[in-house]
Coordinates of C-alpha atoms in Angstrom, one line a residue:
X195 CA 61.7 -7.9 -36.9
X196 CA 63.3 -9.5 -33.9
X197 CA 62.3 -8.8 -30.3
X198 CA 62.9 -5.2 -29.3
X199 CA 62.5 -3.8 -25.7
X200 CA 60.6 -0.5 -25.7
X201 CA 63.0 1.1 -23.3
X202 CA 66.1 0.4 -25.4
X203 CA 65.9 3.6 -27.5
X204 CA 63.9 4.5 -30.6
X205 CA 63.1 1.8 -33.1
X206 CA 62.1 3.2 -36.5
X207 CA 62.0 -0.3 -37.9
X208 CA 59.1 -1.1 -35.7
X209 CA 55.4 -0.5 -36.7
X210 CA 54.2 3.0 -35.8
X211 CA 52.4 2.0 -32.6
X212 CA 55.4 0.3 -31.1
X213 CA 57.8 3.0 -32.4
X214 CA 55.6 5.6 -30.8
X215 CA 55.9 4.0 -27.4
X216 CA 59.7 3.5 -27.8
X217 CA 60.0 7.2 -28.6
X218 CA 57.9 8.1 -25.6
X219 CA 60.1 5.9 -23.4
X220 CA 63.2 7.5 -24.8
X221 CA 61.8 10.9 -23.9
X222 CA 61.5 9.7 -20.3
X223 CA 57.7 9.5 -20.4
X224 CA 56.2 6.9 -18.1
X225 CA 55.7 3.9 -20.5
X226 CA 55.0 0.5 -18.9
X227 CA 57.9 -2.0 -19.4
X228 CA 57.5 -4.3 -22.3
X229 CA 58.7 -5.4 -25.8
X230 CA 57.6 -5.7 -29.4
X231 CA 58.1 -8.5 -31.9
X232 CA 56.7 -9.6 -35.2
X233 CA 53.3 -11.3 -35.2
X234 CA 54.8 -14.2 -37.1
X235 CA 57.5 -14.6 -34.4
X236 CA 55.3 -14.3 -31.4
X237 CA 55.5 -18.0 -30.7
X238 CA 59.2 -18.2 -30.9
X239 CA 61.5 -19.1 -28.0
X240 CA 62.7 -15.6 -27.2
X241 CA 59.2 -14.0 -26.8
X242 CA 57.9 -17.0 -24.9
X243 CA 60.9 -16.8 -22.5
X244 CA 60.4 -13.1 -21.9
X245 CA 56.6 -13.5 -21.3
X246 CA 57.3 -16.2 -18.8
X247 CA 59.5 -13.8 -16.9
X248 CA 57.0 -10.9 -17.1
X249 CA 54.0 -12.9 -15.9
X250 CA 55.8 -13.9 -12.7
X251 CA 55.8 -10.2 -11.8
X252 CA 52.1 -9.7 -12.7
X253 CA 49.6 -9.7 -15.5
X254 CA 50.5 -8.4 -19.0
X255 CA 48.6 -7.0 -21.8
X256 CA 49.1 -8.1 -25.5
X257 CA 48.3 -5.5 -28.1
X258 CA 48.3 -5.3 -31.9
X259 CA 51.0 -3.3 -33.6
X260 CA 50.1 -3.3 -37.3
X261 CA 51.7 -1.3 -40.0
X262 CA 48.4 0.4 -40.7
X263 CA 47.9 1.6 -37.1
X264 CA 49.0 4.9 -35.7
X265 CA 50.9 6.3 -38.7
X266 CA 51.2 10.0 -39.5
X267 CA 48.6 9.8 -42.3
X268 CA 46.4 7.0 -41.0
X269 CA 45.3 6.0 -37.6
X270 CA 43.8 2.6 -38.3
X271 CA 41.9 2.9 -35.0
X272 CA 39.7 0.0 -34.2
X273 CA 41.4 -2.4 -36.6
X274 CA 43.5 -4.2 -34.1
X275 CA 42.8 -5.6 -30.6
X276 CA 44.2 -5.5 -27.1
X277 CA 43.9 -8.6 -24.8
X278 CA 44.5 -8.0 -21.1
X279 CA 44.7 -10.2 -18.0
X280 CA 47.4 -12.4 -19.6
X281 CA 49.0 -14.4 -16.8
X282 CA 50.5 -17.5 -18.3
X283 CA 51.8 -18.8 -21.7
X284 CA 48.4 -20.4 -22.6
X285 CA 46.6 -17.1 -22.3
X286 CA 49.4 -15.4 -24.1
X287 CA 49.1 -17.8 -27.1
X288 CA 45.3 -17.3 -27.1
X289 CA 45.8 -13.5 -27.1
X290 CA 48.2 -13.7 -30.1
X291 CA 45.6 -15.9 -32.0
X292 CA 42.9 -13.4 -31.2
X293 CA 44.9 -10.5 -32.5
X294 CA 45.7 -12.4 -35.7
X295 CA 42.0 -13.3 -36.2
X296 CA 41.0 -9.6 -35.7
X297 CA 43.4 -8.6 -38.5
X298 CA 41.8 -11.2 -40.8
X299 CA 38.3 -10.0 -39.9
X300 CA 39.2 -6.4 -40.6
X301 CA 40.4 -7.5 -44.1
X302 CA 43.8 -5.9 -43.5
X303 CA 46.6 -7.0 -45.8
X304 CA 49.4 -8.9 -44.1
X305 CA 52.7 -7.2 -43.7
X306 CA 56.0 -8.7 -42.4
X307 CA 56.3 -5.8 -40.0
X308 CA 53.0 -6.4 -38.4
X309 CA 53.6 -7.3 -34.8
X310 CA 52.5 -7.3 -31.2
X311 CA 53.3 -5.3 -28.1
X312 CA 53.5 -7.0 -24.7
X313 CA 53.6 -4.8 -21.6
X314 CA 53.0 -4.8 -17.9
X315 CA 49.3 -4.3 -17.4
X316 CA 48.4 -1.2 -15.4
X317 CA 45.4 -1.9 -13.1
X318 CA 43.8 1.5 -13.8
X319 CA 41.1 3.3 -11.9
X320 CA 40.8 5.6 -14.9
X321 CA 41.8 5.8 -18.5
X322 CA 42.1 8.9 -20.6
X323 CA 42.7 10.2 -24.1
X324 CA 44.9 13.3 -24.3
X325 CA 45.2 15.3 -27.4
X326 CA 47.0 18.6 -28.0
X327 CA 46.1 21.2 -30.6
X328 CA 46.0 25.0 -30.8
X329 CA 48.5 25.2 -28.0
X330 CA 46.0 23.5 -25.7
X331 CA 45.7 20.0 -24.3
X332 CA 42.3 18.3 -24.2
X333 CA 41.4 15.3 -22.3
X334 CA 38.5 12.7 -22.0
X335 CA 38.4 10.5 -18.9
X336 CA 36.8 7.1 -18.8
X337 CA 36.6 4.4 -16.2
X338 CA 39.5 2.0 -15.8
X339 CA 38.1 -0.9 -17.7
X340 CA 40.5 -2.3 -20.4
X341 CA 37.8 -1.9 -23.0
X342 CA 36.8 1.7 -21.9
X343 CA 37.9 3.2 -25.2
X344 CA 36.3 0.6 -27.5
X345 CA 33.1 0.0 -25.6
X346 CA 31.4 3.3 -26.4
X347 CA 31.0 4.3 -22.8
X348 CA 30.5 8.0 -22.2
X349 CA 33.4 10.0 -20.8
X350 CA 33.3 11.1 -17.2
X351 CA 35.1 14.3 -18.2
X352 CA 35.6 15.9 -21.6
X353 CA 37.3 19.2 -22.0
X354 CA 40.6 21.2 -21.5
X355 CA 43.2 19.4 -19.4
X356 CA 43.6 22.5 -17.3
X357 CA 40.0 22.0 -16.0
X358 CA 40.2 18.3 -15.4
X359 CA 39.1 17.7 -11.7
X360 CA 41.4 14.8 -11.0
X361 CA 44.3 14.5 -8.6
X362 CA 46.5 13.3 -11.5
X363 CA 46.0 16.6 -13.4
X364 CA 49.4 18.1 -12.5
X365 CA 51.4 15.1 -13.5
X366 CA 49.4 14.7 -16.7
X367 CA 50.1 18.3 -17.6
X368 CA 53.8 17.6 -17.1
X369 CA 53.5 14.6 -19.4
X370 CA 51.6 16.6 -22.0
X371 CA 54.2 19.3 -22.1
X372 CA 57.1 16.8 -22.4
X373 CA 55.3 14.8 -25.1
X374 CA 54.5 17.9 -27.2
X375 CA 58.2 18.8 -27.2
X376 CA 59.7 15.3 -27.7
X377 CA 57.3 13.5 -30.0
X378 CA 56.4 14.2 -33.7
X379 CA 52.9 15.5 -34.3
X380 CA 52.5 15.4 -38.1
X381 CA 51.3 19.0 -38.1
X382 CA 48.0 18.3 -36.2
X383 CA 49.2 17.6 -32.7
X384 CA 49.5 14.5 -30.5
X385 CA 47.1 11.9 -29.2
X386 CA 48.1 9.9 -26.1
X387 CA 46.2 7.2 -24.3
X388 CA 46.8 7.2 -20.6
X389 CA 46.2 4.7 -17.8
X390 CA 46.0 6.1 -14.2
X391 CA 46.5 3.6 -11.4
X392 CA 45.0 3.7 -8.0
X393 CA 48.0 5.7 -6.7
X394 CA 47.3 8.3 -9.3
X395 CA 50.4 7.4 -11.2
X396 CA 49.9 8.2 -14.9
X397 CA 51.3 5.8 -17.6
X398 CA 51.5 6.4 -21.4
X399 CA 50.1 3.3 -23.1
X400 CA 49.8 4.7 -26.6
X401 CA 51.5 7.7 -28.4
X402 CA 50.6 8.7 -31.9
X403 CA 50.3 11.7 -34.1
X404 CA 46.9 13.1 -34.9
X405 CA 46.1 12.3 -38.5
X406 CA 43.6 15.2 -38.7
X407 CA 42.9 18.3 -36.7
X408 CA 40.6 18.0 -33.7
X409 CA 38.7 21.1 -34.8
X410 CA 39.1 21.3 -38.6
X411 CA 36.8 24.3 -39.0
X412 CA 38.1 26.4 -36.1
X413 CA 40.1 28.9 -38.2
X414 CA 37.2 29.4 -40.6
X415 CA 34.9 29.8 -37.6
X416 CA 37.1 32.5 -36.1
X417 CA 37.2 34.3 -39.4
X418 CA 33.4 34.2 -39.6
X419 CA 33.1 35.7 -36.1
X420 CA 35.6 38.5 -37.2
X421 CA 33.3 39.4 -40.1
X422 CA 30.8 40.5 -37.5
X423 CA 33.4 42.8 -35.9
X424 CA 33.4 40.3 -33.0
X425 CA 36.0 38.1 -31.4
X426 CA 35.9 34.7 -29.7
X427 CA 35.3 35.3 -25.9
X428 CA 38.6 34.8 -24.1
X429 CA 37.1 34.2 -20.6
X430 CA 34.9 31.5 -19.2
X431 CA 33.0 28.7 -20.9
X432 CA 30.5 29.2 -23.7
X433 CA 28.2 26.3 -24.7
X434 CA 26.7 25.8 -28.1
X435 CA 22.9 25.9 -27.7
X436 CA 22.5 23.0 -30.2
X437 CA 19.5 21.5 -28.5
X438 CA 17.4 24.6 -29.3
X439 CA 19.3 26.0 -32.3
X440 CA 21.1 23.2 -34.1
X441 CA 21.3 25.4 -37.2
X442 CA 22.9 28.8 -37.7
X443 CA 20.7 31.8 -36.9
X444 CA 19.1 34.0 -39.4
X445 CA 20.5 37.6 -39.5
X446 CA 17.3 38.9 -37.8
X447 CA 17.4 36.3 -35.0
X448 CA 21.1 37.1 -34.4
X449 CA 20.2 40.8 -34.1
X450 CA 17.3 39.9 -31.7
X451 CA 19.7 37.9 -29.5
X452 CA 22.2 40.8 -29.3
X453 CA 19.4 43.3 -28.6
X454 CA 18.0 41.0 -25.8
X455 CA 21.4 40.9 -24.2
X456 CA 21.5 44.7 -24.1
X457 CA 18.0 44.9 -22.6
X458 CA 18.1 41.9 -20.2
X459 CA 21.7 41.1 -19.3
X460 CA 20.6 38.4 -16.9
X461 CA 19.0 36.2 -19.5
X462 CA 22.0 33.8 -19.7
X463 CA 24.7 35.6 -21.7
X464 CA 23.4 34.5 -25.1
X465 CA 25.8 35.4 -27.9
X466 CA 25.8 34.7 -31.6
X467 CA 29.2 33.6 -32.8
X468 CA 29.8 33.0 -36.5
X469 CA 26.1 32.7 -36.9
X470 CA 25.7 30.0 -34.2
X471 CA 24.1 30.6 -30.8
X472 CA 26.3 30.2 -27.7
X473 CA 25.4 30.7 -24.1
X474 CA 27.5 31.4 -21.0
X475 CA 24.8 30.5 -18.5
X476 CA 22.5 27.5 -18.7
X477 CA 18.8 28.4 -18.5
X478 CA 18.3 26.3 -15.3
X479 CA 21.0 28.3 -13.6
X480 CA 19.0 31.5 -13.9
X481 CA 16.7 30.2 -11.2
X482 CA 19.3 31.2 -8.6
X483 CA 18.7 34.9 -9.2
X484 CA 14.9 34.7 -9.1
X485 CA 12.3 34.6 -6.3
X486 CA 11.6 31.1 -5.0
X487 CA 8.4 29.3 -6.0
X488 CA 6.2 27.6 -3.5
X489 CA 3.8 25.7 -5.9
X490 CA 4.4 24.6 -9.4
X491 CA 0.7 24.1 -9.8
X492 CA 0.0 27.7 -9.0
X493 CA 2.5 28.9 -11.6
X494 CA 0.9 26.5 -14.2
X495 CA -2.6 27.8 -13.4
X496 CA -1.4 31.4 -13.7
X497 CA 0.2 30.6 -17.1
X498 CA -3.0 29.0 -18.4
X499 CA -5.5 31.6 -17.0
X500 CA -3.5 34.9 -17.1
X501 CA -0.1 34.9 -18.8
X502 CA -0.9 33.1 -22.1
X503 CA -4.2 34.9 -22.7
X504 CA -2.5 38.3 -22.2
X505 CA 0.3 37.3 -24.6
X506 CA -2.3 36.2 -27.1
X507 CA -4.1 39.5 -26.8
X508 CA -0.9 41.5 -27.4
X509 CA -0.1 39.4 -30.4
X510 CA -3.6 39.7 -31.9
X511 CA -3.6 43.5 -31.5
X512 CA -0.2 43.7 -33.1
X513 CA -1.2 41.6 -36.1
X514 CA -4.4 43.7 -36.7
X515 CA -2.3 46.8 -37.1
X516 CA -2.3 48.3 -40.7
X517 CA 0.7 47.8 -42.8
X518 CA 3.3 50.4 -41.8
X519 CA 4.1 52.6 -44.8
X520 CA 6.5 55.1 -43.2
X521 CA 9.7 54.9 -41.3
X522 CA 8.0 56.1 -38.2
X523 CA 5.3 53.4 -38.5
X524 CA 8.0 50.7 -38.9
X525 CA 9.7 52.0 -35.8
X526 CA 6.4 52.0 -33.9
X527 CA 5.5 48.4 -34.9
X528 CA 9.0 47.1 -34.0
X529 CA 8.7 48.9 -30.6
X530 CA 5.4 47.1 -29.9
X531 CA 6.6 43.7 -31.2
X532 CA 9.9 43.9 -29.2
X533 CA 8.0 45.0 -26.0
X534 CA 5.8 42.0 -26.3
X535 CA 8.9 39.8 -26.7
X536 CA 10.4 41.3 -23.6
X537 CA 7.2 40.8 -21.6
X538 CA 7.4 37.1 -22.4
X539 CA 11.1 37.0 -21.4
X540 CA 10.3 38.6 -18.0
X541 CA 7.7 36.0 -17.2
X542 CA 10.0 33.2 -18.5
X543 CA 13.0 34.2 -16.4
X544 CA 11.0 35.5 -13.4
X545 CA 8.4 32.7 -13.0
X546 CA 8.8 29.7 -15.3
X547 CA 12.4 29.0 -14.7
X548 CA 12.2 29.1 -10.9
X549 CA 9.1 26.9 -11.0
X550 CA 10.9 24.4 -13.2
X551 CA 14.0 24.4 -11.0
X552 CA 11.8 23.7 -7.9
X553 CA 9.8 21.0 -9.7
X554 CA 9.8 17.4 -8.9
X555 CA 10.9 14.6 -11.3
X556 CA 8.7 14.4 -14.4
X557 CA 5.6 12.3 -14.6
X558 CA 5.8 10.0 -17.7
X559 CA 2.6 8.6 -19.1
X560 CA 2.9 7.5 -22.8
X561 CA -0.9 7.0 -22.9
X562 CA -1.3 10.8 -22.3
X563 CA 1.9 12.5 -23.2
X564 CA 2.1 16.0 -21.8
X565 CA 4.2 17.1 -24.8
X566 CA 1.1 16.8 -27.0
X567 CA -1.4 18.3 -24.7
X568 CA -2.8 21.5 -26.3
X569 CA -0.2 21.5 -29.0
X570 CA -2.5 21.1 -32.0
X571 CA -4.3 24.3 -31.0
X572 CA -1.1 26.4 -30.9
X573 CA 0.5 25.4 -34.2
X574 CA -0.4 28.9 -35.6
X575 CA 2.4 30.3 -33.4
X576 CA 4.6 27.3 -32.6
X577 CA 7.6 27.8 -35.0
X578 CA 9.3 25.1 -37.0
X579 CA 12.6 26.3 -35.5
X580 CA 13.4 28.7 -32.7
X581 CA 14.3 31.5 -35.0
X582 CA 12.3 34.7 -35.7
X583 CA 12.6 34.0 -39.4
X584 CA 11.0 30.5 -39.0
X585 CA 7.3 30.1 -40.1
X586 CA 4.9 28.3 -37.7
X587 CA 4.1 24.6 -38.0
X588 CA 0.8 25.7 -39.4
X589 CA 2.4 27.9 -42.1
X590 CA 1.3 31.5 -42.2
X591 CA -2.4 31.8 -41.3
X592 CA -4.2 34.5 -43.4
X593 CA -6.2 35.7 -40.5
X594 CA -4.6 37.1 -37.3
X595 CA -4.3 34.9 -34.3
X596 CA -7.2 34.6 -32.0
X597 CA -7.7 36.5 -28.7
X598 CA -8.1 33.5 -26.5
X599 CA -5.3 31.2 -25.4
X600 CA -6.1 27.7 -26.5
X601 CA -4.9 26.3 -23.2
X602 CA -7.7 28.1 -21.3
X603 CA -10.1 25.5 -20.1
X604 CA -7.7 22.6 -20.3
X605 CA -7.7 20.5 -17.2
X606 CA -4.6 20.7 -15.1
X607 CA -2.8 17.8 -13.4
X608 CA -3.8 17.2 -9.8
X609 CA -0.3 16.5 -8.5
X610 CA 3.0 18.5 -8.4
X611 CA 4.9 16.0 -10.6
X612 CA 2.4 16.2 -13.4
X613 CA 2.2 20.0 -13.1
X614 CA 6.0 20.2 -13.3
X615 CA 6.0 18.1 -16.5
X616 CA 3.2 20.1 -18.1
X617 CA 5.0 23.3 -17.2
X618 CA 8.2 22.1 -18.9
X619 CA 6.1 21.4 -22.0
X620 CA 4.0 24.6 -22.0
X621 CA 6.9 27.1 -21.4
X622 CA 7.6 27.0 -25.2
X623 CA 4.0 28.1 -25.8
X624 CA 4.8 31.4 -24.0
X625 CA 8.2 31.7 -25.8
X626 CA 6.5 31.1 -29.1
X627 CA 4.0 33.9 -28.5
X628 CA 6.8 36.3 -27.7
X629 CA 8.9 35.3 -30.7
X630 CA 5.8 35.5 -32.9
X631 CA 5.3 39.1 -31.8
X632 CA 8.8 40.0 -32.9
X633 CA 8.3 38.0 -36.2
X634 CA 5.1 40.0 -36.8
X635 CA 7.0 43.2 -36.8
X636 CA 9.5 41.9 -39.4
X637 CA 6.7 40.5 -41.6
X638 CA 4.8 43.8 -41.5
X639 CA 7.9 45.7 -42.6
X640 CA 8.5 43.1 -45.3
X641 CA 5.0 43.5 -46.6
X642 CA 5.2 47.2 -46.7
X643 CA 8.6 47.2 -48.5
X644 CA 7.9 44.3 -50.8
X645 CA 10.8 42.2 -49.4
X646 CA 9.0 39.0 -48.5
X647 CA 11.3 36.6 -46.6
X648 CA 14.3 38.8 -47.5
X649 CA 13.2 41.1 -44.6
X650 CA 14.8 38.7 -42.2
X651 CA 18.2 39.6 -43.6
X652 CA 17.9 43.2 -42.4
X653 CA 17.8 44.9 -39.0
X654 CA 14.9 47.2 -37.8
X655 CA 17.0 50.4 -38.3
X656 CA 17.9 49.3 -41.8
X657 CA 14.2 48.7 -42.6
X658 CA 13.2 52.1 -41.3
X659 CA 16.0 53.7 -43.4
X660 CA 14.8 51.8 -46.4
X661 CA 11.3 53.2 -45.9
X662 CA 12.6 56.7 -45.4
X663 CA 15.2 57.2 -48.1
X664 CA 16.1 53.8 -49.5
X665 CA 19.2 51.7 -49.3
X666 CA 21.0 51.5 -52.7
X667 CA 22.8 48.3 -51.7
X668 CA 19.9 46.4 -50.0
X669 CA 20.1 43.6 -52.5
X670 CA 23.8 43.1 -52.0
X671 CA 23.3 43.2 -48.2
X672 CA 20.6 40.5 -48.3
X673 CA 22.6 38.3 -50.7
X674 CA 25.8 38.6 -48.6
X675 CA 24.0 37.7 -45.3
X676 CA 22.3 34.7 -46.8
X677 CA 25.5 33.5 -48.2
X678 CA 27.1 34.0 -44.8
X679 CA 24.4 31.9 -43.2
X680 CA 25.1 29.1 -45.7
X681 CA 28.8 29.3 -45.0
X682 CA 28.1 29.0 -41.2
X683 CA 25.9 26.0 -41.8
X684 CA 28.8 24.2 -43.6
X685 CA 31.1 24.5 -40.5
X686 CA 31.5 22.0 -37.8
X687 CA 31.7 24.3 -34.8
X688 CA 32.9 23.4 -31.3
X689 CA 30.3 22.4 -28.7
X690 CA 32.1 24.4 -26.1
X691 CA 34.6 27.3 -26.1
X692 CA 36.7 27.6 -23.0
X693 CA 38.9 30.7 -22.4
X694 CA 39.0 31.4 -26.1
X695 CA 39.9 27.9 -27.4
X696 CA 37.7 25.1 -28.7
X697 CA 36.8 22.3 -26.2
X698 CA 34.4 19.4 -25.9
X699 CA 36.3 17.0 -28.3
X700 CA 33.5 15.1 -30.1
X701 CA 34.9 11.6 -29.9
X702 CA 31.6 9.7 -29.3
X703 CA 31.0 9.2 -33.0
X704 CA 27.6 7.5 -33.6
X705 CA 27.1 6.9 -29.8
X706 CA 25.0 8.7 -27.4
X707 CA 22.3 8.6 -24.7
X708 CA 19.8 5.9 -25.5
X709 CA 16.2 5.6 -24.5
X710 CA 13.4 3.0 -25.1
X711 CA 14.1 -0.3 -26.7
X712 CA 16.3 -1.5 -29.6
X713 CA 14.9 -0.5 -33.0
X714 CA 15.9 -1.4 -36.6
X715 CA 14.9 0.3 -39.8
X716 CA 16.0 2.4 -42.7
X717 CA 17.6 5.8 -41.8
X718 CA 15.7 8.9 -42.8
X719 CA 18.0 12.0 -42.2
X720 CA 16.2 15.3 -42.3
X721 CA 18.0 18.7 -41.7
X722 CA 15.0 20.1 -39.8
X723 CA 11.3 19.7 -39.1
X724 CA 10.3 21.6 -42.3
X725 CA 12.1 19.0 -44.3
X726 CA 10.5 16.2 -42.2
X727 CA 7.1 17.6 -42.9
X728 CA 7.8 18.1 -46.6
X729 CA 9.3 14.6 -47.0
X730 CA 7.7 12.2 -44.5
X731 CA 9.8 9.1 -43.8
X732 CA 8.6 5.6 -44.7
X733 CA 6.8 3.6 -42.1
X734 CA 9.3 2.0 -39.7
X735 CA 12.1 4.4 -40.4
X736 CA 14.7 5.7 -37.9
X737 CA 14.5 9.5 -38.3
X738 CA 17.8 11.4 -38.0
X739 CA 17.5 15.1 -36.9
X740 CA 20.1 17.6 -35.7
X741 CA 18.2 17.9 -32.4
X742 CA 14.9 16.9 -30.8
X743 CA 13.3 20.3 -30.2
X744 CA 10.0 20.9 -28.4
X745 CA 8.2 21.4 -31.6
X746 CA 9.1 17.9 -32.8
X747 CA 6.5 16.2 -30.6
X748 CA 3.6 17.2 -32.8
X749 CA 5.4 16.3 -36.0
X750 CA 6.7 12.9 -34.8
X751 CA 3.3 12.0 -33.4
X752 CA 1.5 13.1 -36.6
X753 CA 3.9 11.0 -38.7
X754 CA 3.8 8.1 -36.3
X755 CA 7.6 8.0 -36.0
X756 CA 8.7 5.5 -33.5
X757 CA 12.5 5.9 -33.5
X758 CA 14.8 9.0 -33.7
X759 CA 18.5 9.6 -33.6
X760 CA 20.0 13.1 -33.1
X761 CA 23.4 14.8 -33.4
X762 CA 22.8 16.8 -30.2
X763 CA 21.1 16.2 -26.9
X764 CA 21.6 14.3 -23.7
X765 CA 20.0 12.9 -20.6
X766 CA 18.8 16.2 -19.1
X767 CA 17.5 17.9 -22.2
X768 CA 14.0 18.5 -23.4
X769 CA 14.5 15.9 -26.1
X770 CA 15.0 13.1 -23.6
X771 CA 11.8 14.1 -21.7
X772 CA 9.9 14.1 -24.9
X773 CA 11.2 10.8 -26.1
X774 CA 10.2 9.2 -22.8
X775 CA 6.7 10.7 -23.0
X776 CA 6.2 9.5 -26.5
X777 CA 7.6 6.1 -25.9
X778 CA 10.2 6.5 -28.6
X779 CA 13.4 4.5 -29.2
X780 CA 15.9 7.3 -29.3
X781 CA 19.7 8.0 -29.4
X782 CA 20.6 11.5 -28.5
X783 CA 24.0 13.2 -29.0
X784 CA 25.1 10.7 -31.7
X785 CA 27.6 12.8 -33.7
X786 CA 27.7 11.8 -37.4
X787 CA 24.2 10.4 -37.7
X788 CA 23.2 13.1 -40.2
X789 CA 26.0 12.0 -42.6
X790 CA 24.7 8.5 -43.1
X791 CA 23.0 7.9 -46.5
X792 CA 19.2 7.9 -46.8
X793 CA 17.8 4.3 -46.6
X794 CA 20.8 2.8 -44.8
X795 CA 19.5 0.1 -42.6
X796 CA 20.5 0.8 -39.0
X797 CA 19.8 -0.3 -35.5
X798 CA 19.6 1.7 -32.3
X799 CA 21.4 -0.4 -29.8
X800 CA 20.1 0.8 -26.5
X801 CA 22.4 -1.4 -24.3
X802 CA 25.6 0.1 -25.8
X803 CA 24.1 3.4 -26.7
X804 CA 25.2 3.1 -30.4
X805 CA 23.8 3.4 -33.9
X806 CA 24.9 0.3 -35.7
X807 CA 24.7 -0.9 -39.3
X808 CA 22.0 -3.6 -39.6
X809 CA 21.8 -6.5 -42.0
X810 CA 19.8 -5.7 -45.1
X811 CA 17.7 -8.9 -44.8
X812 CA 16.9 -8.9 -41.1
X813 CA 17.6 -7.3 -37.7
X814 CA 20.9 -8.9 -37.1
X815 CA 23.7 -6.5 -36.4
X816 CA 27.1 -6.4 -38.1
X817 CA 30.1 -5.9 -35.9
X818 CA 30.6 -2.2 -36.7
X819 CA 28.9 1.2 -36.2
X820 CA 26.8 2.5 -39.0
X821 CA 28.8 4.0 -41.9
X822 CA 30.3 6.3 -43.0
X823 CA 32.6 6.7 -40.1
X824 CA 34.8 9.8 -39.6
X825 CA 38.6 9.4 -39.5
X826 CA 39.1 8.4 -35.9
X827 CA 41.8 9.8 -33.7
X828 CA 41.4 6.9 -31.3

């Protein structure tokens, strides 16, 4: 392969990465000027002469262009290297040697077509990855560092290109439209890497076909939503509530969410889609519609002395009711259980959320973590998962709950910051009491009808009908709904839906928001807290969970877990607060951690926010992220 200028037309004889840039340049896309040549010929007279001419005009970047990179069926992302700031022949030769060494380290077979790309370096203020699928363009924006894509840094923006708040959005949309028409997409769309200079000029620095769909389960997800007689919302943004419900909802809980939306429309636009819980409004945004709060400590005292005891009393009275044996009795116990649930919601949205919004920064004291204060006394109602079908962390007590709130009598913090933290931790006590009241209604109906846990696959009106005249197909309904929940759990659903299309491209594989210190140990993935309790991890393990929910504090402390990694979560979620209070090493929002095999030795690398594969005989880190890795589009 002799030297080929990228702007001299298409070059199908070049490796895919170089050919992609040549095709982009031929389509009049803004590709920085440069050339490609074989790696074996990089030190020949012709490339050296051209490099000498280019560096006079400014710095250049030297990039790998291997046969295994950027093909239609293989991306080879991360196998090659790019070396920037090349400004003379000595640094050019060093860059070529570095790229050849990277190929050897990756164990890639040599190929005569393996080459390099040399281009004018764009001094970028931002870099972006642009991908097109489902007729939409999605973009992730990073800072302008040359290693922005490979360093694991979090994106500054991730979502639809149309919503990107950048001055270069219009020109980028033009580029996306032209690229989708002119470049091959291998059936899954395109993936472009962009560099935006300080004048907001956008350059295409890599162009390749997607080797796999961005959202492989989207069509199955849409079909599952349709089975409910529903459609994907076509307006606004809907966020997956993965930090509270990282698993699909039971049929009963999905019914409860829909019923709540009909009774209290201002509770955040909660909506089950394909069995998963999505929300239009974040909980903290509800504070804008509530009365302002003057003292967090006053709200906390009222919660301890009045609200929680009243909720306990309602629940105790409900659980002492005789088993309902008629349709009317089932209707009545559901009316009481759902009324108790609504009473909790009204306090939650009317008092707790405004108090939390007005609160000061949390007070962190690992010696006395607020997330454990009073928790052991409320395990009878605190559920394993935020689902009406979930049992409590204490199982199902044979005796009804007590009349007194266990928090009564507990000393309160003396400062507003401490009160704000404790309020954040105690609000789930109230929610648990309301949810338990609704659960008690389902359990009572299940006991009367001999359904057991199958009762959570039926709605209240179906249960009343079953008591009155029977439902011939009740077994088929239960089986179909349980199978549907299993199908939903097998899907990888989008973290956000914007105007009817998936968004929030999950590119931060095995990277996330890190807290605490580095930690190395065998990975212990558990699908939920119930599995964690049933199969405790070995001492020194890194526990992997879908999300770090409020209930996890008791379980993690009881099992003396010191390190956790989660698929979902971030800097502002409850999980981050809990991890700080417990002094955990944690990595939140690290997609893919649940797919790693049990016992794999991993290290939470706090500095880079990555979950890495550790040596089996010590704490030394290998060069890669933990395995397995998903097929990367970058």
